[in-house]
Structure formats: structure tokens, C-alpha cells
GROMACS .gro file of C-alpha atoms in nm:
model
  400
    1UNK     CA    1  -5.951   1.647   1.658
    2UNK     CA    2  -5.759   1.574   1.986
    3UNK     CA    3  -5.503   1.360   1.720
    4UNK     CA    4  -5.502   1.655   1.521
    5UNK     CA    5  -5.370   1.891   1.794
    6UNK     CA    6  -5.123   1.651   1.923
    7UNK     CA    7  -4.983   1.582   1.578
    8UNK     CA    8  -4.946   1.970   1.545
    9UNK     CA    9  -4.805   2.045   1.898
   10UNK     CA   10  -4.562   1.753   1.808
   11UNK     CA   11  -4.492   1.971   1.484
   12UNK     CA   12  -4.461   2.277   1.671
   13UNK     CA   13  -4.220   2.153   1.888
   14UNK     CA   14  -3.983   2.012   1.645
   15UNK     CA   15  -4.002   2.299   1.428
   16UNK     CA   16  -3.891   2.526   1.782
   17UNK     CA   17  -3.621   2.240   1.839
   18UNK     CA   18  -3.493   2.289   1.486
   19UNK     CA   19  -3.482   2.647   1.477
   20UNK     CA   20  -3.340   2.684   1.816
   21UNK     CA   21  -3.044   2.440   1.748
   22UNK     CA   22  -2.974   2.639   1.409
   23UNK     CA   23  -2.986   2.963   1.610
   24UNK     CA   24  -2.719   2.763   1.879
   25UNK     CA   25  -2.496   2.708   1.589
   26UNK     CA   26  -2.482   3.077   1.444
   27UNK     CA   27  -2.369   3.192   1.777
   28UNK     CA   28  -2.128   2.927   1.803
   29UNK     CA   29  -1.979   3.071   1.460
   30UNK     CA   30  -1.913   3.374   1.668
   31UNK     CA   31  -1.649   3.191   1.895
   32UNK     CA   32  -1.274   3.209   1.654
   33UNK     CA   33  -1.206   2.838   1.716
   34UNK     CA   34  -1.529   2.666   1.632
   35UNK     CA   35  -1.553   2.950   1.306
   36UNK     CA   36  -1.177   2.754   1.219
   37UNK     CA   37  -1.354   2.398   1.244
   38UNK     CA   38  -1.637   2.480   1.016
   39UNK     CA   39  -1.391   2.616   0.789
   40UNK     CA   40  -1.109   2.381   0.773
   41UNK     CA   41  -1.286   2.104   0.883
   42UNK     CA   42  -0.921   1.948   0.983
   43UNK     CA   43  -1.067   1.713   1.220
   44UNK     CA   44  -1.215   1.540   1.002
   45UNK     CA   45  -0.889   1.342   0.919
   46UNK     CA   46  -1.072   1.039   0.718
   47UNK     CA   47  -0.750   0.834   0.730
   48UNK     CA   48  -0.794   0.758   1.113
   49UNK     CA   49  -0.649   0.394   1.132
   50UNK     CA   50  -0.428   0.485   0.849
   51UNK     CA   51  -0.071   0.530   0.908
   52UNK     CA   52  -0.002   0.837   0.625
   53UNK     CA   53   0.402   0.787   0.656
   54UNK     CA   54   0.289   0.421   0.488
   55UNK     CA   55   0.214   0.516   0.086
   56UNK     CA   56   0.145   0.225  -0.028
   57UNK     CA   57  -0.225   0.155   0.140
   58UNK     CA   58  -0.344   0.436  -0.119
   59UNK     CA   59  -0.186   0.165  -0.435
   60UNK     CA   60   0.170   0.344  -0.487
   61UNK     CA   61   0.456   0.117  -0.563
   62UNK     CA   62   0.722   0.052  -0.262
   63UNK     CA   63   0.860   0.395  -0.192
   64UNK     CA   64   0.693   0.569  -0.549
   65UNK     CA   65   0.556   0.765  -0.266
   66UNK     CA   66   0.869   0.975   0.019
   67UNK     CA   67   0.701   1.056   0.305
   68UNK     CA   68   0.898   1.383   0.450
   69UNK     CA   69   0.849   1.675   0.684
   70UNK     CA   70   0.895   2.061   0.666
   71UNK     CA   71   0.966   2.358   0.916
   72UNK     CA   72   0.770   2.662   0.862
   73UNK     CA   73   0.964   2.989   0.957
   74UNK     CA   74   0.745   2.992   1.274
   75UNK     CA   75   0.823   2.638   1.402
   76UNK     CA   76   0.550   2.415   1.258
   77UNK     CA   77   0.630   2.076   1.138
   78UNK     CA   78   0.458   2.022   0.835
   79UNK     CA   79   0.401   1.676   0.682
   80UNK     CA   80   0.452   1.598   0.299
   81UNK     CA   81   0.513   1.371   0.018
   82UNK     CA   82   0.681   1.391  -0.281
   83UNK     CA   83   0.591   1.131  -0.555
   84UNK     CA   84   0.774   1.022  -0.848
   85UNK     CA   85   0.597   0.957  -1.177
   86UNK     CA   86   0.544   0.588  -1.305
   87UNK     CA   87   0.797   0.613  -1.558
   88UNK     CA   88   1.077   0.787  -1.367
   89UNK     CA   89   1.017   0.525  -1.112
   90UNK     CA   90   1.012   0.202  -1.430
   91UNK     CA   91   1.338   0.353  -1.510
   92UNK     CA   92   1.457   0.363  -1.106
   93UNK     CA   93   1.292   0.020  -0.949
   94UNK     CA   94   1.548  -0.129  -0.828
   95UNK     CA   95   1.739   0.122  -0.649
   96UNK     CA   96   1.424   0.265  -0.538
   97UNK     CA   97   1.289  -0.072  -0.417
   98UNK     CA   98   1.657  -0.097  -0.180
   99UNK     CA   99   1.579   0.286   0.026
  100UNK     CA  100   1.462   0.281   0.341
  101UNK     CA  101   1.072   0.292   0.382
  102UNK     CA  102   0.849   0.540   0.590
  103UNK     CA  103   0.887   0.865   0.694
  104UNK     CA  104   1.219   1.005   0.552
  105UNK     CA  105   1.425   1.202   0.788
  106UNK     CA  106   1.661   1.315   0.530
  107UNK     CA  107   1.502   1.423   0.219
  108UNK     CA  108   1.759   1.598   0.006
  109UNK     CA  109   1.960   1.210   0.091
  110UNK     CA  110   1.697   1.002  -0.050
  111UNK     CA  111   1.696   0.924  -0.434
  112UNK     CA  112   1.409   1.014  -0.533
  113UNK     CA  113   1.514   1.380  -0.447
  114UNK     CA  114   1.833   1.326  -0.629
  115UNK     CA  115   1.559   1.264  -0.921
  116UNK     CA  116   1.404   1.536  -0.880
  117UNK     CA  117   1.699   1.779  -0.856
  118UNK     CA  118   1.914   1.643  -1.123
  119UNK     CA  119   1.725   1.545  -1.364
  120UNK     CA  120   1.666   1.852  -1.629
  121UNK     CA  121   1.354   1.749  -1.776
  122UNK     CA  122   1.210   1.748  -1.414
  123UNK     CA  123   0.883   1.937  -1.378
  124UNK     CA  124   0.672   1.950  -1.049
  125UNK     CA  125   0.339   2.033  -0.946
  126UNK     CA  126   0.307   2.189  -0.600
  127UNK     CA  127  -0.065   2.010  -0.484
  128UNK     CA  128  -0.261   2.235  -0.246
  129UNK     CA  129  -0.574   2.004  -0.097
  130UNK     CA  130  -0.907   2.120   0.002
  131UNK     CA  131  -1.088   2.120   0.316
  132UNK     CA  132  -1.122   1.812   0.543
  133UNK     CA  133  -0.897   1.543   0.530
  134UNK     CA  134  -0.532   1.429   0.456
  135UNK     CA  135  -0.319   1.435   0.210
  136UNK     CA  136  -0.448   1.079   0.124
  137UNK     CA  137  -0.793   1.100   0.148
  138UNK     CA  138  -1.059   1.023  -0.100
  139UNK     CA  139  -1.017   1.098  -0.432
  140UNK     CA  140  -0.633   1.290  -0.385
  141UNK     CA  141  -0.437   0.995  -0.457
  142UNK     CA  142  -0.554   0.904  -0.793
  143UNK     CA  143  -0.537   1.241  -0.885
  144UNK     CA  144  -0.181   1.260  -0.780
  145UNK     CA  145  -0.164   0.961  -1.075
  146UNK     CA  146  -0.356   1.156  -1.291
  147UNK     CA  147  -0.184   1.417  -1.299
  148UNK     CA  148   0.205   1.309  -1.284
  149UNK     CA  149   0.123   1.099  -1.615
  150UNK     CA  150  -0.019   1.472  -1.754
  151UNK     CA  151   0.342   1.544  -1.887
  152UNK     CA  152   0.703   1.388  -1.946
  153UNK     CA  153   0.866   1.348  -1.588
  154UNK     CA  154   0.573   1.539  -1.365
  155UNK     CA  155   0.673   1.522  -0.981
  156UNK     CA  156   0.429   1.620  -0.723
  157UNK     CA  157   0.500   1.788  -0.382
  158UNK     CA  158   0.210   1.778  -0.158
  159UNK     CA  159   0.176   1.877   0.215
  160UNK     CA  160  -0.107   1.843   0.520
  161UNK     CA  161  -0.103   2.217   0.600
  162UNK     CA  162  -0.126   2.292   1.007
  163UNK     CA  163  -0.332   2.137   1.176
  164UNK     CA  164  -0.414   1.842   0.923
  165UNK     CA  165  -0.360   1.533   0.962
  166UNK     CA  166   0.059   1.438   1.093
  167UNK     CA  167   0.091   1.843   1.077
  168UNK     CA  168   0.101   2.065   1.393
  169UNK     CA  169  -0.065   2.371   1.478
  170UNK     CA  170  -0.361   2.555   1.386
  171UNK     CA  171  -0.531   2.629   1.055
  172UNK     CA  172  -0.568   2.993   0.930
  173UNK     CA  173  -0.545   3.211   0.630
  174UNK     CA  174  -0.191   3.362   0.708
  175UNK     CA  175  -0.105   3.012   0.837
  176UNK     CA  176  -0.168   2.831   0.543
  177UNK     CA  177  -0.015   3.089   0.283
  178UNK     CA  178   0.272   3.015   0.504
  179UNK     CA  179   0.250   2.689   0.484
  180UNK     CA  180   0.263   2.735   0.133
  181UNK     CA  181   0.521   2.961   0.104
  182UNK     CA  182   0.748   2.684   0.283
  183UNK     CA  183   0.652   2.445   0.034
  184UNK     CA  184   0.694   2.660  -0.218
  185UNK     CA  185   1.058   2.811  -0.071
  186UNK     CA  186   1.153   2.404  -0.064
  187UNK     CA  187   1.034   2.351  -0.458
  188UNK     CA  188   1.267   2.618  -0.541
  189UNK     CA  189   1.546   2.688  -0.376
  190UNK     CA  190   1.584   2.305  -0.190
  191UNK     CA  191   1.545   2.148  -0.510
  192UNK     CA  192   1.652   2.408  -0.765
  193UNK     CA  193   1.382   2.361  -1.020
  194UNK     CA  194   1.367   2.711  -1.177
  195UNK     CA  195   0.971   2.861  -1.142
  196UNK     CA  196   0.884   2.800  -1.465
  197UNK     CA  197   0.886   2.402  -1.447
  198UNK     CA  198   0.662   2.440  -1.168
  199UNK     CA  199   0.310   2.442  -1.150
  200UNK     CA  200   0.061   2.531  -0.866
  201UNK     CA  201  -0.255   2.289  -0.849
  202UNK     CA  202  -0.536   2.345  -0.625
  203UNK     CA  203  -0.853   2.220  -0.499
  204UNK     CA  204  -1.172   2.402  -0.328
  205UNK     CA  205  -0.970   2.543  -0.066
  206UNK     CA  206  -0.706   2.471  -0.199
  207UNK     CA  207  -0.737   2.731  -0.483
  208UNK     CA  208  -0.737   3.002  -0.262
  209UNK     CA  209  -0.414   2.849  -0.125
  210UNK     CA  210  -0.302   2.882  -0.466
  211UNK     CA  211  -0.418   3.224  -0.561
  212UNK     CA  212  -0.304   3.285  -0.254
  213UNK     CA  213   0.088   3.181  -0.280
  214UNK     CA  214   0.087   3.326  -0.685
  215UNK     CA  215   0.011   3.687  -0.563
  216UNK     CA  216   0.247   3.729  -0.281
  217UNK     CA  217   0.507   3.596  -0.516
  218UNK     CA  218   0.422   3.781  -0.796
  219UNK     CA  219   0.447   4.118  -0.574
  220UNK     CA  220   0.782   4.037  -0.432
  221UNK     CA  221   1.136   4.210  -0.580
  222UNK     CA  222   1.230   4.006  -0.813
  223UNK     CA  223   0.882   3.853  -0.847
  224UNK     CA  224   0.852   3.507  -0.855
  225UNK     CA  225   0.644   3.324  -1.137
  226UNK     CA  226   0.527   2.989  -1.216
  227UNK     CA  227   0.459   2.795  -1.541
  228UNK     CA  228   0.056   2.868  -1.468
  229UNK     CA  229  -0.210   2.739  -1.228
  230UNK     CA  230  -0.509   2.479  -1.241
  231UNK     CA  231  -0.766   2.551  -0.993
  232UNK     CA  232  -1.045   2.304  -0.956
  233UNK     CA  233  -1.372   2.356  -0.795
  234UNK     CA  234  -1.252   2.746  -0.672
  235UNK     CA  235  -1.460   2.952  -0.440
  236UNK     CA  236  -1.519   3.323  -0.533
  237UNK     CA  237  -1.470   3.445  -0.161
  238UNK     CA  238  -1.569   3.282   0.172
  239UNK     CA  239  -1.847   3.534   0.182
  240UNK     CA  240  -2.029   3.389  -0.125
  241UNK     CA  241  -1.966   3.043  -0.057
  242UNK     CA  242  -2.129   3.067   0.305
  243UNK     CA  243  -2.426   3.082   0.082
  244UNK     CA  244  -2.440   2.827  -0.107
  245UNK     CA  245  -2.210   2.601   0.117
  246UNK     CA  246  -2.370   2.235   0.244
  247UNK     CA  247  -2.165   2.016   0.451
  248UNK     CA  248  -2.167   1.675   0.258
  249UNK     CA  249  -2.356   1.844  -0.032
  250UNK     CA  250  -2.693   1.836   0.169
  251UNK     CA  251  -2.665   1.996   0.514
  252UNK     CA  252  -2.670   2.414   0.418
  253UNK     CA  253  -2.501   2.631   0.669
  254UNK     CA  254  -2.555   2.989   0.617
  255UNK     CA  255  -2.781   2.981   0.287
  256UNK     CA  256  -3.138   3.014   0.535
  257UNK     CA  257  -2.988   3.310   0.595
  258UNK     CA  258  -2.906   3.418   0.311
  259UNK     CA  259  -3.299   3.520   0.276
  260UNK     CA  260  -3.181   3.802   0.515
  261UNK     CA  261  -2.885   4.020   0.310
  262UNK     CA  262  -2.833   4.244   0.640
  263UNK     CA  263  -2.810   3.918   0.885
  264UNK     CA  264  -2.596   3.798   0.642
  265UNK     CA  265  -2.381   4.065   0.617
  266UNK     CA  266  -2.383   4.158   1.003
  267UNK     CA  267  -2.234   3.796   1.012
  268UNK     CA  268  -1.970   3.821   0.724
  269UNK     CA  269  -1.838   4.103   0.938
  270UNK     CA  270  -1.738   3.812   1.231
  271UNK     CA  271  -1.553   3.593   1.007
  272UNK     CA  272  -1.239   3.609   1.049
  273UNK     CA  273  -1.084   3.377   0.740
  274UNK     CA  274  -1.221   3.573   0.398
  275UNK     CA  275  -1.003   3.402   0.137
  276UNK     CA  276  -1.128   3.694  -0.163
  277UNK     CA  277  -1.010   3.447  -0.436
  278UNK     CA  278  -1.190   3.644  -0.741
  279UNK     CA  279  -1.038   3.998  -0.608
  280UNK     CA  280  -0.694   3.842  -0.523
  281UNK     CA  281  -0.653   3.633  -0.843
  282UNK     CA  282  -0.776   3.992  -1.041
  283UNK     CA  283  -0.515   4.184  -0.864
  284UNK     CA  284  -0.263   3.886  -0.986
  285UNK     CA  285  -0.346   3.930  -1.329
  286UNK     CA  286  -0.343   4.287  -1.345
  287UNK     CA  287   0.017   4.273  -1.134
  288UNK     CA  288   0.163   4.061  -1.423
  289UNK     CA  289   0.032   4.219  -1.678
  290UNK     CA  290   0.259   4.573  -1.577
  291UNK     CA  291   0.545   4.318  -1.490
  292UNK     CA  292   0.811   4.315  -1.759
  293UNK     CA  293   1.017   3.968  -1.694
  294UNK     CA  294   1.288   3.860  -1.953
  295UNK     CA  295   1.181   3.538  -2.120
  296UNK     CA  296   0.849   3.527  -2.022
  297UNK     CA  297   0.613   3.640  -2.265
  298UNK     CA  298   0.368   3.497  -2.092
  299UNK     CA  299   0.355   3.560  -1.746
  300UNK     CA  300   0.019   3.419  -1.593
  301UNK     CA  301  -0.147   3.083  -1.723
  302UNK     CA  302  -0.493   2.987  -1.552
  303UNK     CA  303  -0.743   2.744  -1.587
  304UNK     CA  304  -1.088   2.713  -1.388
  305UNK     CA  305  -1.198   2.347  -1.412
  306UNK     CA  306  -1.548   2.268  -1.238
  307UNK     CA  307  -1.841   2.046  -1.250
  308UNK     CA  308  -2.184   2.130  -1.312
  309UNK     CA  309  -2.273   1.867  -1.047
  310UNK     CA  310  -2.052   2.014  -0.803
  311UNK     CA  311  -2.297   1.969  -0.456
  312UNK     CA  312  -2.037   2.146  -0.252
  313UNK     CA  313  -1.897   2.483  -0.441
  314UNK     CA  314  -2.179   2.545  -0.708
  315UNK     CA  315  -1.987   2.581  -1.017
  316UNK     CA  316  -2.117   2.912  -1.084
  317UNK     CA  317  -1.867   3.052  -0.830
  318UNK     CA  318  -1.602   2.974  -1.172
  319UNK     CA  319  -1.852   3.219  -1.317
  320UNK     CA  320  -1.776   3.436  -1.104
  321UNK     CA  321  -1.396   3.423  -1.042
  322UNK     CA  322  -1.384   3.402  -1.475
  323UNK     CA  323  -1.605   3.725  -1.484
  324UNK     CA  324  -1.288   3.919  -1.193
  325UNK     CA  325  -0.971   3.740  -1.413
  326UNK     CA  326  -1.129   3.854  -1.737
  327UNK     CA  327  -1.204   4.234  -1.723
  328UNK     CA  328  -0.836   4.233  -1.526
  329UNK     CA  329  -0.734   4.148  -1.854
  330UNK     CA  330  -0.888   4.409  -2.067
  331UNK     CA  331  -0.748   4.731  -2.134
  332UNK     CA  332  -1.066   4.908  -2.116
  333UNK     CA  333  -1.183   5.193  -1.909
  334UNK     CA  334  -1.491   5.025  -1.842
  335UNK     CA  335  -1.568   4.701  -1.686
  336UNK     CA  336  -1.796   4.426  -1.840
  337UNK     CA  337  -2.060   4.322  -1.648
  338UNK     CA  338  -2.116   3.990  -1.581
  339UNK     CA  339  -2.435   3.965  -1.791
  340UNK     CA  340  -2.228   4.149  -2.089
  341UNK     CA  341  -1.963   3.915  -2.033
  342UNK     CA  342  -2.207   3.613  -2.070
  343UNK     CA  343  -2.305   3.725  -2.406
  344UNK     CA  344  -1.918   3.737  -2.534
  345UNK     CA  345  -1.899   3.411  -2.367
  346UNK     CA  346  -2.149   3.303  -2.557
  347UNK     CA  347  -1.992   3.388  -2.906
  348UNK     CA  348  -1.684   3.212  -2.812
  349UNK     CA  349  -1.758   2.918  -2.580
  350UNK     CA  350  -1.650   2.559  -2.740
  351UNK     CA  351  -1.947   2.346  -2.724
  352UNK     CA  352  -1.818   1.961  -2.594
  353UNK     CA  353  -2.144   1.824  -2.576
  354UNK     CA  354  -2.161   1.528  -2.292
  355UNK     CA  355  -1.815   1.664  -2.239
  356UNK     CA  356  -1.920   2.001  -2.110
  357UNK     CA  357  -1.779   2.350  -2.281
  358UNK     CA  358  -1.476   2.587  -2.214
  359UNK     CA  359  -1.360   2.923  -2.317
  360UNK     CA  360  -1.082   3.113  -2.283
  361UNK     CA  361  -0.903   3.477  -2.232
  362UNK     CA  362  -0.613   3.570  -2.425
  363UNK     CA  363  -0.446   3.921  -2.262
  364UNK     CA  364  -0.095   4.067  -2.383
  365UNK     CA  365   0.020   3.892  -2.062
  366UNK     CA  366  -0.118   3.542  -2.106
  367UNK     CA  367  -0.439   3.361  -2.035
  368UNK     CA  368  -0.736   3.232  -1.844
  369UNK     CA  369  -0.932   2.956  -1.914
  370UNK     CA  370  -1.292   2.846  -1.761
  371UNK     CA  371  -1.409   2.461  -1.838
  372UNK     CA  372  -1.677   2.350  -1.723
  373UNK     CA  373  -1.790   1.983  -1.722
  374UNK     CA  374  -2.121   1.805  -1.705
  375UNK     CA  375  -1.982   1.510  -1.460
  376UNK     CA  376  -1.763   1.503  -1.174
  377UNK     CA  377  -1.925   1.616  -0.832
  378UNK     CA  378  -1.653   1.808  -0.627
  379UNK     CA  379  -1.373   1.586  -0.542
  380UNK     CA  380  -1.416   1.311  -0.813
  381UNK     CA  381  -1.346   1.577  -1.128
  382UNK     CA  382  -0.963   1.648  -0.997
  383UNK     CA  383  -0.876   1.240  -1.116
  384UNK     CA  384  -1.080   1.302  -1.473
  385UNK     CA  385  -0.831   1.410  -1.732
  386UNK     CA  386  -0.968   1.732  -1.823
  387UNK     CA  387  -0.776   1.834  -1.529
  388UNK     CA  388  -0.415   1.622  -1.647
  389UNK     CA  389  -0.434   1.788  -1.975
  390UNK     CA  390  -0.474   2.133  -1.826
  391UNK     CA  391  -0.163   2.046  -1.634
  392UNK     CA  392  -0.012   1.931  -1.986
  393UNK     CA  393  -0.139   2.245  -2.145
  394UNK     CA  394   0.067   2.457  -1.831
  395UNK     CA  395   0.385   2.263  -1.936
  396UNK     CA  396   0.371   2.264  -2.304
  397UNK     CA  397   0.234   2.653  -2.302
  398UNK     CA  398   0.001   2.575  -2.521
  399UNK     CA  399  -0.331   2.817  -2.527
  400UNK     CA  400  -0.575   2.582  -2.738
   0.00000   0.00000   0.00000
């Protein structure tokens, strides 16, 4: 017995321990700064002996990759790259072999600007990264491949937003749809490509970058709008994905208390980054669906890509965010709910087999697609080519 009663003391006291360190972290969430770390997560660099102005550790040929920087209209330096697709460069080597390597201090000098400006069949994807990181961690360089052989002549333009990695400042929501914004001012009116051979890709947090960037555009006079988005592995809101969120796919944060709606809530109400991807990208739709733009038919083009393996951002959150885009769409007085919406789904969803399923959303205005995938986990899907011929499919305008 006396074994007994130690074993359970010993129990006991590492139950106490446990619960008392979890309770130690939710009142930690309550101080602004450490609430920005759990979000972010941008000191977790992963690159730390890496030098990220060097390209070529991540496989890229000898300057495929221009390391550059940005000013944000309130002083931050942000850093970027810009790389050229495989062919563009075949057709280039040489001269591109002769520039200067490293960080570029002149980008509109270097060639493979010139490339990107002057060359009409151009088209660029403006790559918004997830949490954690650099701009060359994990899995974000090959799809940066994947993706630029997606279409004829793809360039991407990719950035560390503040507070990541070579970047300065401090991550936040307005900072990073400023951030954007810059990147998105420099895709434009730097470079000249006209919206609609530009595409917006984002990833986990990066979609709500994304959704983000669309709607302010959208809403300004004249709006601006792009060829379409891909969003993979998207969040419906912060709220919702406190509750399912686990650092690493196994340590949860906030889902123990998500047995507790009104602890829940009370918390929600301290958080100060929201990101409300599912009512933003709603409010998108519904803005271009009044706008009347000559030449563009279609004015919104969206696809949801996500994995049902996903250990990070369940994929039901697409669900979700599908559910919002969808009865933004319709022209009906009533909104579907999301079990009625399920059944419709149901009549229409294309059956892939081991390849997963998809549907998709045609409005007067355009469309939204939602493919789902068996395979993939959460960073691994974005290099699969489900996600380059979505990009193709933005290009070419094509709704099948």
C-alpha cells in the first residue's frame, strides 16, 4: 500500500505541475508581446546558420534566385526575392551567370527585373508564407519550383514580412497587410505588370495575408483586381483555429479549453490579432460581385486547397471558409446552412479517389473552388501539383 500512495502522490503532483504550468501560459497570452510570439512564431527562423541573401543553399541555379529589399511607407526594411522560372532563366544563363551575386542593392538595375518588366508574356505570383520561419524554410522553396513551372513565364515575388527572418520590426495584422501592400504596390506599379497577370498565393497565415491584401484592394477607387487567388491550408478566423491549433501538430494550445465556450470566449476577447478570413474573403466576394470593371467578366477567382492530414489547420476550417465564399455568391434572401450546403456539395463534388475530391462555385462574378486532398500534411501539399495547376487554372481562366 505505502507504494501505492507514493505512486499516486507522485501522480498528484505532476498532474498539479501540469495544470499549473498550462494555467502560467494562458496568463502569459494576456501580455501583447508574448500573444505576437505564439502567433507569428517569427523567432523561430529555421534557417539560423543560413545566410538567406545566398539562394543557392535551397538548389536554385547561380542568381535564378535576386535577393532584394523593400521600404514599407512606415520605414521597415523588408527582405525579398524574386525568382525567375527555369526556362526564362535556360533562355538567360549566361548573362545571368555574369550579375553580381547576393543581396541586390539595385533591383529595377539587375536583369532579371528587366525580365520581368519587359517581357509581355510575364506573369507573377505574389507568395505570402505562413507562420514560423523564412522565406526559405522547409518546404517554400520547392514550392516556389512548383509553382513557377505552373504556367508559361511564372515569376515569383516573395518577402519575410516584419519581424521575420533579415526583416525589421514587429509582426501584426495591420503590419503585415502593409507589408503586403508594399509588395503588392512594387508588383504593380515598380514593375508594371497590369493586375490581371498577377496572382496572390498564400499559405496558413499566409491566406489571411492574402484575403487580406484582395479586400483592401478591391474596396479602393479604382479597385484593384488580380487574376485570382490560391490559398492553401486557410484558417477560418484566429478564433476557431485557437481550437484546434497544436504547435508541431501535437502540442494543443487553447483546445482544453475549448471544453469551456465562456473561458474561451472571455479569452478571444484579449486577442488582439483576429485575422476573420471566412467573413473578410465573404465581404470580397460580395464587393466584386456589385463591382462593374471593363474587361473583366470575371472578377474574383479562388481556390481552397487542403489536406485531410493537415495536423496543424484541420482541413475542415476550408469547410468552413467554402460554406462564407459560397452563400456570398448566391443571390438568395436566405443563407444556406452549412449542413444544407453539405448536401449540394454532395450532388456536385468530383470524386478523385486516392486523389481526394473538389467542387466548385460558379457566381455571375466568377468562382470558388474547395479541393481537398487525402495526402499532404500542412506544409508538404503547397510543392504537390494540385496546387501548380490551380495556379495554371488562375492564368489560363479556366473554371474546370
Amino acid at each position: 500500500m505505502p507504494n501505492v500512495s507514493a505512486t499516486l502522490k507522485t501522480l498528484s503532483i505532476s498532474i498539479a505541475t501540469g495544470f499549473g504550468l498550462y494555467l502560467a501560459f494562458l496568463l502569459l497570452l494576456f501580455i501583447p508581446s508574448i500573444q505576437d510570439h505564439f502567433v507569428y512564431q517569427h523567432f523561430v527562423t529555421l534557417t539560423w546558420s543560413q545566410d538567406l541573401n545566398v539562394p543557392e543553399q535551397w538548389g536554385f541555379l547561380r542568381n535564378q534566385v535576386t535577393p532584394f529589399q523593400l521600404l514599407t511607407p512606415d520605414g521597415e526594411t523588408l527582405h525579398a526575392w524574386h525568382v525567375l522560372p527555369l526556362e526564362t532563366y535556360r533562355k538567360n544563363e549566361k548573362a545571368l551567370r555574369n550579375e553580381p551575386t547576393g543581396l541586390c542593392q539595385d533591383i529595377k538595375g539587375s536583369l532579371g527585373f528587366k525580365l520581368l518588366k519587359d517581357e509581355p508574356d510575364a506573369q507573377l505570383v505574389i507568395y505570402f508564407h505562413g507562420a514560423s520561419g523564412t522565406l526559405a524554410s522547409g518546404w517554400r522553396p520547392e514550392s516556389y519550383r512548383a509553382i513557377s513551372a505552373s504556367a508559361v513565364n511564372v515569376h515569383i515575388l516573395t518577402i519575410d514580412y516584419r519581424g521575420f527572418g533579415n526583416s525589421t520590426g514587429w509582426p501584426s495584422e495591420a503590419g503585415l497587410l502593409t507589408d503586403a501592400l508594399t509588395l503588392a504596390d512594387f508588383a504593380i506599379n515598380t514593375t508594371g505588370l497590369a493586375p490581371e497577370r498577377i496572382a496572390i498565393f498564400g499559405q496558413s497565415l499566409g491566406t489571411g495575408v492574402s484575403i487580406s491584401l484582395a479586400h483592401h484592394l478591391a474596396l479602393q477607387s479604382p479597385p484593384t483586381l488580380f487574376a485570382g487567388m490560391v490559398l492553401v491550408a486557410p484558417f477560418a478566423d484566429f478564433d476557431l483555429l485557437t481550437e484546434t491549433y497544436k504547435i508541431a501538430g501535437a502540442i494543443p494550445i487553447l483546445s482544453p479549453v475549448a471544453y469551456f465556450p465562456k473561458l474561451l470566449a472571455f479569452l478571444h476577447r484579449f486577442m488582439i490579432s483576429k485575422w476573420p478570413s471566412k467573413d473578410r474573403l465573404a465581404a470580397f466576394v460580395r464587393h466584386c460581385k456589385r463591382l462593374k470593371v471593363r474587361q473583366r467578366e470575371k472578377r474574383y477567382d479562388i481556390t481552397l486547397v487542403h489536406a485531410e492530414d493537415d495536423d496543424i489547420v484541420p482541413w475542415t476550417h476550408s469547410e468552413v471558409i467554402f460554406w462564407y465564399a459560397v452563400n456570398a455568391i448566391r443571390n438568395a434572401e436566405e443563407d444556406l446552412g452549412f449542413e444544407q450546403l453539405q448536401a449540394e456539395k454532395d450532388k456536385q463534388r468530383l470524386a478523385l479517389g486516392a486523389g481526394g475530391w473538389e467542387v466548385q462555385w460558379t457566381g455571375s462574378g466568377g468562382v470558388v473552388r474547395e479541393q481537398v486532398v487525402k495526402h499532404g500534411l500542412h506544409d508538404r501539399v503547397m510543392s504537390y501539383p494540385i496546387v501548380s495547376l490551380a495556379v495554371a487554372r488562375v492564368f489560363h481562366g479556366r473554371d474546370a
